[in-house]
Short mmCIF file of C-alpha atoms and ligand atoms in Angstrom, two decimals:
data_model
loop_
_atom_site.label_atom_id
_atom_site.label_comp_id
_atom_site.label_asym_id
_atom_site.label_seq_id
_atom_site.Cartn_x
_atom_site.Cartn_y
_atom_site.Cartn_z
CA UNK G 1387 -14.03 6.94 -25.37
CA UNK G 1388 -10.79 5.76 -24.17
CA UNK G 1389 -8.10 6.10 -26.29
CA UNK G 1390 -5.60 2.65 -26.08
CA UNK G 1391 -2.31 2.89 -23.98
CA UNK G 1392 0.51 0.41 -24.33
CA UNK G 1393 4.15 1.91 -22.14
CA UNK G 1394 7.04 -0.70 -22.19
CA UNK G 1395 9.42 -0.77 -19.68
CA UNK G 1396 12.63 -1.45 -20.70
CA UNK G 1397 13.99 -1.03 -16.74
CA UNK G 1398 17.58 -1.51 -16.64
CA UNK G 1399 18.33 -3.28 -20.17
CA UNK G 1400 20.04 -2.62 -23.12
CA UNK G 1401 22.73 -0.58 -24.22
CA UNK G 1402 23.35 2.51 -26.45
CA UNK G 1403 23.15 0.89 -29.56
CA UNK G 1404 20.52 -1.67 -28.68
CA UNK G 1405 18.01 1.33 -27.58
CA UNK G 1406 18.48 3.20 -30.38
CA UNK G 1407 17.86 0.55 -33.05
CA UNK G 1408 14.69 -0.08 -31.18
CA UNK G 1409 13.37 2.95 -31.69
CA UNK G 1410 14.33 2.84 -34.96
CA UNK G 1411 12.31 -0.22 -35.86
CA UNK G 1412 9.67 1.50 -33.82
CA UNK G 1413 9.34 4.61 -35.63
CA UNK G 1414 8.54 2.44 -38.88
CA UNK G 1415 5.96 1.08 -37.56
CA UNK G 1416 2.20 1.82 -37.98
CA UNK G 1417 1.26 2.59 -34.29
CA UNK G 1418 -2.17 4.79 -35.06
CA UNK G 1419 -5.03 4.30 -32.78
CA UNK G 1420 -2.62 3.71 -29.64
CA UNK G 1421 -1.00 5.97 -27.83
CA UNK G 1422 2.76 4.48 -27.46
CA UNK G 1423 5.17 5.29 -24.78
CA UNK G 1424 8.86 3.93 -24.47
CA UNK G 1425 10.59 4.18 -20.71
CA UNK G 1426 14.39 3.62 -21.31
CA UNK G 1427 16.85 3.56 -18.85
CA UNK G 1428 17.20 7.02 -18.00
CA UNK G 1429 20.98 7.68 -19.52
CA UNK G 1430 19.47 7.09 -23.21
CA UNK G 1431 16.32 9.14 -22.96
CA UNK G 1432 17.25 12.58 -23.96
CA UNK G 1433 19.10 10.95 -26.97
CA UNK G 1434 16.25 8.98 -27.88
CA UNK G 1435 13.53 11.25 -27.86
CA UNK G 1436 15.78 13.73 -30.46
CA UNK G 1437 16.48 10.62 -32.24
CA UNK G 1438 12.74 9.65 -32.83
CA UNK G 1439 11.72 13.22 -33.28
CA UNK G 1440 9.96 12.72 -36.49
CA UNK G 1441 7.95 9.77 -35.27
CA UNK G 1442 4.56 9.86 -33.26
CA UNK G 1443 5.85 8.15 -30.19
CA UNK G 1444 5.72 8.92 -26.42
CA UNK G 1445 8.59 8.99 -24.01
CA UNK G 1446 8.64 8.74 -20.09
CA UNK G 1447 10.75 7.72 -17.38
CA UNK G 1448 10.81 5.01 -15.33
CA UNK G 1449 11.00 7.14 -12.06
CA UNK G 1450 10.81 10.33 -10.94
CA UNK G 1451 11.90 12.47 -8.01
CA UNK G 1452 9.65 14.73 -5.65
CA UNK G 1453 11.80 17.17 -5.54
CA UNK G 1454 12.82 20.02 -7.77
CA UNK G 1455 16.26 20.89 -7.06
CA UNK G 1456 18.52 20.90 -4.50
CA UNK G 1457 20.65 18.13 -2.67
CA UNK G 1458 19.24 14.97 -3.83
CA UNK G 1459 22.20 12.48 -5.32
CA UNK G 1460 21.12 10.89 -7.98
CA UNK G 1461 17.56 12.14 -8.44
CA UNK G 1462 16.06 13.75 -11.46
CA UNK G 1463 13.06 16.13 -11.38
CA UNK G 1464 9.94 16.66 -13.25
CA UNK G 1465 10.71 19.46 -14.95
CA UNK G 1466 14.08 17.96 -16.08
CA UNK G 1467 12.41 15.26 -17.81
CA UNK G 1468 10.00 17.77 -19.76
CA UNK G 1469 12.83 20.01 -20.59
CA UNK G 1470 14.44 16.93 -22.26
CA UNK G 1471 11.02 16.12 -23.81
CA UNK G 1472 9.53 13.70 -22.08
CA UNK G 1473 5.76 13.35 -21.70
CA UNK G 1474 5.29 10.67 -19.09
CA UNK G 1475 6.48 8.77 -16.23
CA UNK G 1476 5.91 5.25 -14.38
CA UNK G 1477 5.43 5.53 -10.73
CA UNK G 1478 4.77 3.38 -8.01
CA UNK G 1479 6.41 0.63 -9.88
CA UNK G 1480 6.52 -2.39 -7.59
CA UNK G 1481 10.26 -2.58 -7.84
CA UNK G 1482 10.26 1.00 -7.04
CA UNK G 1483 8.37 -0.56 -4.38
CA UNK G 1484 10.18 -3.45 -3.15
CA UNK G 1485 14.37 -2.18 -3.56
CA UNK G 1486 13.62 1.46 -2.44
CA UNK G 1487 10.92 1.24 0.20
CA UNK G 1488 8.70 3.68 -1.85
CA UNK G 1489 5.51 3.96 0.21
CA UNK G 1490 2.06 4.32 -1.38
CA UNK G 1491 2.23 8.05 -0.20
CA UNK G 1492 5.39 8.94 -1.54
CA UNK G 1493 3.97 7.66 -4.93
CA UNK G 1494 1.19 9.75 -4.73
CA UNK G 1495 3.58 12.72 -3.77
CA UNK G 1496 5.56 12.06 -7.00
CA UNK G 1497 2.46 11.26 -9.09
CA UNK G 1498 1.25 14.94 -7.95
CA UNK G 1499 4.34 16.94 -8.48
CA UNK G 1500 4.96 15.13 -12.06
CA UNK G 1501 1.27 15.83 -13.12
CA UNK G 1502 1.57 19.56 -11.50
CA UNK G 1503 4.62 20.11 -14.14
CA UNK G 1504 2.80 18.44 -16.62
CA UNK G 1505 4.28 15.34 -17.38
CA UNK G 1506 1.25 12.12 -17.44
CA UNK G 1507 2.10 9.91 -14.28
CA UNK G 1508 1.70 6.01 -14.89
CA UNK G 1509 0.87 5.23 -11.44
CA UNK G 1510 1.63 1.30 -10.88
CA UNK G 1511 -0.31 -0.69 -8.32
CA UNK G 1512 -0.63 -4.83 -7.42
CA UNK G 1513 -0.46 -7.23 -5.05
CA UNK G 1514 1.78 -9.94 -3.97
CA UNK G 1515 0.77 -13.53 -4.58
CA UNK G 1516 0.90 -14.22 -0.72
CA UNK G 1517 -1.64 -11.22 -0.70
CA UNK G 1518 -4.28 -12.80 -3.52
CA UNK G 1519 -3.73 -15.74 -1.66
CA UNK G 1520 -5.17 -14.63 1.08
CA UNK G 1521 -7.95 -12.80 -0.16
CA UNK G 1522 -6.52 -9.07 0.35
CA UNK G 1523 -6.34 -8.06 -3.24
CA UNK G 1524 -8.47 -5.15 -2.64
CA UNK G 1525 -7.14 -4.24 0.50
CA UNK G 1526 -4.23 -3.97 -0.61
CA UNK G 1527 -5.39 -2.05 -3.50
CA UNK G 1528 -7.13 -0.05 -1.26
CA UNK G 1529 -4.13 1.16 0.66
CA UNK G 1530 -1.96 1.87 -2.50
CA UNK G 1531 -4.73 4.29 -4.40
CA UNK G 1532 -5.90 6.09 -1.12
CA UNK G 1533 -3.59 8.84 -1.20
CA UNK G 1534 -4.61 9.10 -4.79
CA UNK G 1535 -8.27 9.31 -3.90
CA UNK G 1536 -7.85 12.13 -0.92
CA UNK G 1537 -7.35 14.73 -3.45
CA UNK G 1538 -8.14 13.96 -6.98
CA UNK G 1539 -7.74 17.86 -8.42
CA UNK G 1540 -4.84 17.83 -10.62
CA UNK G 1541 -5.07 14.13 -11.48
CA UNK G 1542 -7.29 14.26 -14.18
CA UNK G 1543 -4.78 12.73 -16.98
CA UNK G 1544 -2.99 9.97 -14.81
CA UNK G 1545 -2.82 6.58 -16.37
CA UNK G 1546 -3.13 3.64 -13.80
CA UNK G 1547 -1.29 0.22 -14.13
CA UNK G 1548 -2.85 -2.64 -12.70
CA UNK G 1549 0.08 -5.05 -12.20
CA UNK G 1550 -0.59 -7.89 -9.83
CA UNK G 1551 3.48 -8.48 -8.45
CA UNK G 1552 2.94 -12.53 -8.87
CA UNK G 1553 2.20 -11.50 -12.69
CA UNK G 1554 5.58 -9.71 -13.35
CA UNK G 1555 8.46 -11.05 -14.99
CA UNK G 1556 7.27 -14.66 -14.30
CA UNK G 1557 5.10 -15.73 -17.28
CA UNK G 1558 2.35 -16.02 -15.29
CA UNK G 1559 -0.38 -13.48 -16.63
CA UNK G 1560 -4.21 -12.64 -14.72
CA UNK G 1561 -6.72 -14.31 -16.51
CA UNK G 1562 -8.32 -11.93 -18.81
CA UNK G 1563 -10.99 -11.89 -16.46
CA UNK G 1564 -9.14 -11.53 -13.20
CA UNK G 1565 -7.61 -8.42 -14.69
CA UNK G 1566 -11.14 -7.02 -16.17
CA UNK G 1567 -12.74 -8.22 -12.27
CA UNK G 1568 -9.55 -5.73 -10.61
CA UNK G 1569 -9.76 -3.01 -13.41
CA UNK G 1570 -13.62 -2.70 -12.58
CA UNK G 1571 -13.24 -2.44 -9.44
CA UNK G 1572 -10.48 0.34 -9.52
CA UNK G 1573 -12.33 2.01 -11.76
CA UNK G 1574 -15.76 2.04 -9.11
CA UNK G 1575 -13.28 3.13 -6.09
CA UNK G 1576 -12.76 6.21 -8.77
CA UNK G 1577 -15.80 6.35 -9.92
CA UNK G 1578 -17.29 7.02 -6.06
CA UNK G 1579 -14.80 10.29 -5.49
CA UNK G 1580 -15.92 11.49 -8.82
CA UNK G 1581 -17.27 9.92 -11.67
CA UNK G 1582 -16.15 12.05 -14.45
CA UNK G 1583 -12.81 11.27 -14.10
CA UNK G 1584 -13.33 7.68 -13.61
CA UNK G 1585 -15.05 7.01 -16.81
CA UNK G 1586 -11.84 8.87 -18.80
CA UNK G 1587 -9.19 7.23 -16.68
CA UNK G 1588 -6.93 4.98 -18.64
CA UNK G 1589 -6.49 1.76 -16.66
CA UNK G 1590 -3.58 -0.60 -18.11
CA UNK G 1591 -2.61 -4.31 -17.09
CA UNK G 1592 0.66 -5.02 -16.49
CA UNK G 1593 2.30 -8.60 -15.98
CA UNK G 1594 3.76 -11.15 -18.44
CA UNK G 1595 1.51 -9.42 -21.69
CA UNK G 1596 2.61 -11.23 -24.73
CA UNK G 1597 1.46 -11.58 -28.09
CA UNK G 1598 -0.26 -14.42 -27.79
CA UNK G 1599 -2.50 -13.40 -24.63
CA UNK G 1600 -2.74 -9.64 -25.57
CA UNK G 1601 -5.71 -9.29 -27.72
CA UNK G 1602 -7.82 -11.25 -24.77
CA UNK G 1603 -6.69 -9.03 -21.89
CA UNK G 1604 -7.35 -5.92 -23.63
CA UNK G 1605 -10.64 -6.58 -25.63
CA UNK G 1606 -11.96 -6.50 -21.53
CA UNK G 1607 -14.04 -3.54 -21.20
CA UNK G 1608 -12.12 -1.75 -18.32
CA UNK G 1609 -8.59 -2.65 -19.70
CA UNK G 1610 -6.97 0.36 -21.64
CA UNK G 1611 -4.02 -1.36 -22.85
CA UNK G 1612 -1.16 -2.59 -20.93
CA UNK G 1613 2.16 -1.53 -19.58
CA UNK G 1614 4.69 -4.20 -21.05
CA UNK G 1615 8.37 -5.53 -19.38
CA UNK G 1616 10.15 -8.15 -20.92
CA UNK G 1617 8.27 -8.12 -24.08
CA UNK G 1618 8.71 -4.53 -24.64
CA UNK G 1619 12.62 -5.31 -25.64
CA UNK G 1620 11.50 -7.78 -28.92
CA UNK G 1621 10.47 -5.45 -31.88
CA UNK G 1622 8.42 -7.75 -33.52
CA UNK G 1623 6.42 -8.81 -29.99
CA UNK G 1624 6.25 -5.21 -28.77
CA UNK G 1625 4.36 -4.00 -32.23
CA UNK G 1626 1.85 -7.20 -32.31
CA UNK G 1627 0.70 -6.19 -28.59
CA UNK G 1628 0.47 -2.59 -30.01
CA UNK G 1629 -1.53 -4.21 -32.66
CA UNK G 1630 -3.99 -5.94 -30.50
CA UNK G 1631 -4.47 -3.13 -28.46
CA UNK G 1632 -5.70 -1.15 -31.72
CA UNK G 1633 -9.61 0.02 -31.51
CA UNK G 1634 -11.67 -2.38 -34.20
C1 PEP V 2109 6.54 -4.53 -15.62
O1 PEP V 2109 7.61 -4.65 -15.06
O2 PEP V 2109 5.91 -3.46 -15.54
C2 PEP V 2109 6.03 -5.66 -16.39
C3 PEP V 2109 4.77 -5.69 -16.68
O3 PEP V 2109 6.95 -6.63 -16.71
P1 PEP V 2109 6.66 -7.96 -17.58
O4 PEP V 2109 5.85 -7.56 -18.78
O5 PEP V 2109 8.03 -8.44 -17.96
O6 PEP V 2109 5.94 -8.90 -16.70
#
C-alpha cells in the first residue's frame, strides 16, 4: 500500500512574509493520510522548517547539487539540506531541464548522491508537446529514467513525477487517463528491473492539478498523488488537492 504524496513547488515565488504565513495556514490544517512536502525557494527553507517544527509536514528543495563541497558557486549539497532539516528534494525538474541544460544523467547523478545522504529524491520526468505529438512519449521517457534503471540499489525510496512539459504552468492537465496510461507504464519499465520496488514506488502527476480535476487524476490506480506549481501558492486550493488525495 502506497501511502499518498502531494510536494508543491513554490519555484521562485513569494517573499519572506508570504512563505511563512503559508506555512502557517498549513500547519492548521488536517493533512493525515498524505504525506505533505513544501519546496520553497531555497533562502526561506531553513527558516521555515524551524518555523513549522511542531507540525507534521515535509520539506525539500527544489534542486540539489552533486557535489559535496568544494568550488561550486552557488550550489548547495545534500548533506546541507539535511543538516538544515530537510527530507526531500525535486530533481530533474523540466526547468531544471530546459534553463540549465541538466541532462537525464546528471539527474540521476544527483538523484543518487541525495538518496545516498538520505534525503528522498523527487525525480521529475515528461515530454514536450512537440514530443506527444509525435508519438515519442515513451521514448522520451525512456531516455530520461534509463540512468535510473542501470542501477536501482540505493533507490528504493525515490518518488517519481510524471509531468508531461505541455501540462505545466499552462492549464492544460493529462486526462486522468493519459496520466494513469504513462504512470502504468513507468511503473512496468520498473517493474521489469525489479518488481519489488516497482510495486512501492510512489509515482506523482504533475501539470496544471487543481481542485477541481484533483480527485479524478489521483483516484487512478498508478497515480500516488501529485507534485503541484501554481496551485501550491493558494492555501485554500493547496489543502483541497491534499484532501482529494486522502485514502477513502
Ligand atoms: C510543476 O512545475 O512542477 C508544476 C506541476 O506546475 P503547475 O502545477 O503550475 O503546472
Amino acid at each position: 500500500m502506497r501511502k499518498p504524496m502531494v510536494a508543491g513547488n513554490w519555484k521562485l515565488n513569494g517573499n519572506r512574509a508570504s512563505s511563512a504565513a503559508l506555512v502557517d495556514a498549513l500547519m492548521s490544517a488536517d493533512i493525515a493520510g498524505v504525506d505533505v512536502l513544501i519546496c520553497p525557494p531555497l533562502v526561506y527553507l531553513a527558516e521555515l522548517i524551524a518555523r513549522a517544527s511542531a507540525g507534521g509536514l515535509g520539506f525539500g528543495s527544489q534542486d540539489v547539487d552533486l557535489h559535496a563541497e568544494g568550488a561550486f558557486t552557488g550550489e548547495i549539497s545534500a548533506a546541507m539540506l539535511r543538516d538544515v532539516g530537510a527530507t526531500a528534494c525535486i530533481v530533474g525538474h523540466s526547468e531544471r531541464r530546459q534553463y540549465h541544460a541538466e541532462s537525464s544523467r546528471l539527474v540521476a547523478d544527483k538523484t543518487r548522491v541525495a538518496a545516498a545522504a538520505g534525503l528522498q529524491p523527487i525525480v521529475c520526468v515528461g515530454e514536450t508537446l512537440e514530443e506527444r505529438e509525435a508519438g515519442r512519449t515513451e521514448w522520451v521517457l525512456q531516455q530520461q529514467i534509463a540512468p535510473l534503471l542501470e542501477d536501482l540499489g540505493g533507490l528504493d525510496g525515490i518518488v517519481l513525477a510524471y509531468e508531461p512539459v505541455w501540462a505545466i504552468g499552462t492549464g492544460k492537465t493529462a486526462s486522468a487517463a493519459q496520466a494513469q496510461e504513462v504512470h502504468a507504464w513507468l511503473r512496468s519499465e520498473f517493474r521489469a528491473v525489479n518488481a519489488k520496488m516497482a510495486d512501492s514506488l510512489v509515482i506523482l502527476y504533475g501539470g496544471s492539478v487543481k481542485p477541481s480535476n484533483a480527485a479524478d487524476i489521483f483516484a487512478q490506480r498508478d497515480i500516488d498523488g501529485g507534485l503541484i506549481g501554481g496551485a501550491s501558492l493558494v492555501v485554500a486550493d493547496f489543502l483541497a488537492i491534499v484532501a482529494a488525495a486522502k485514502p477513502l
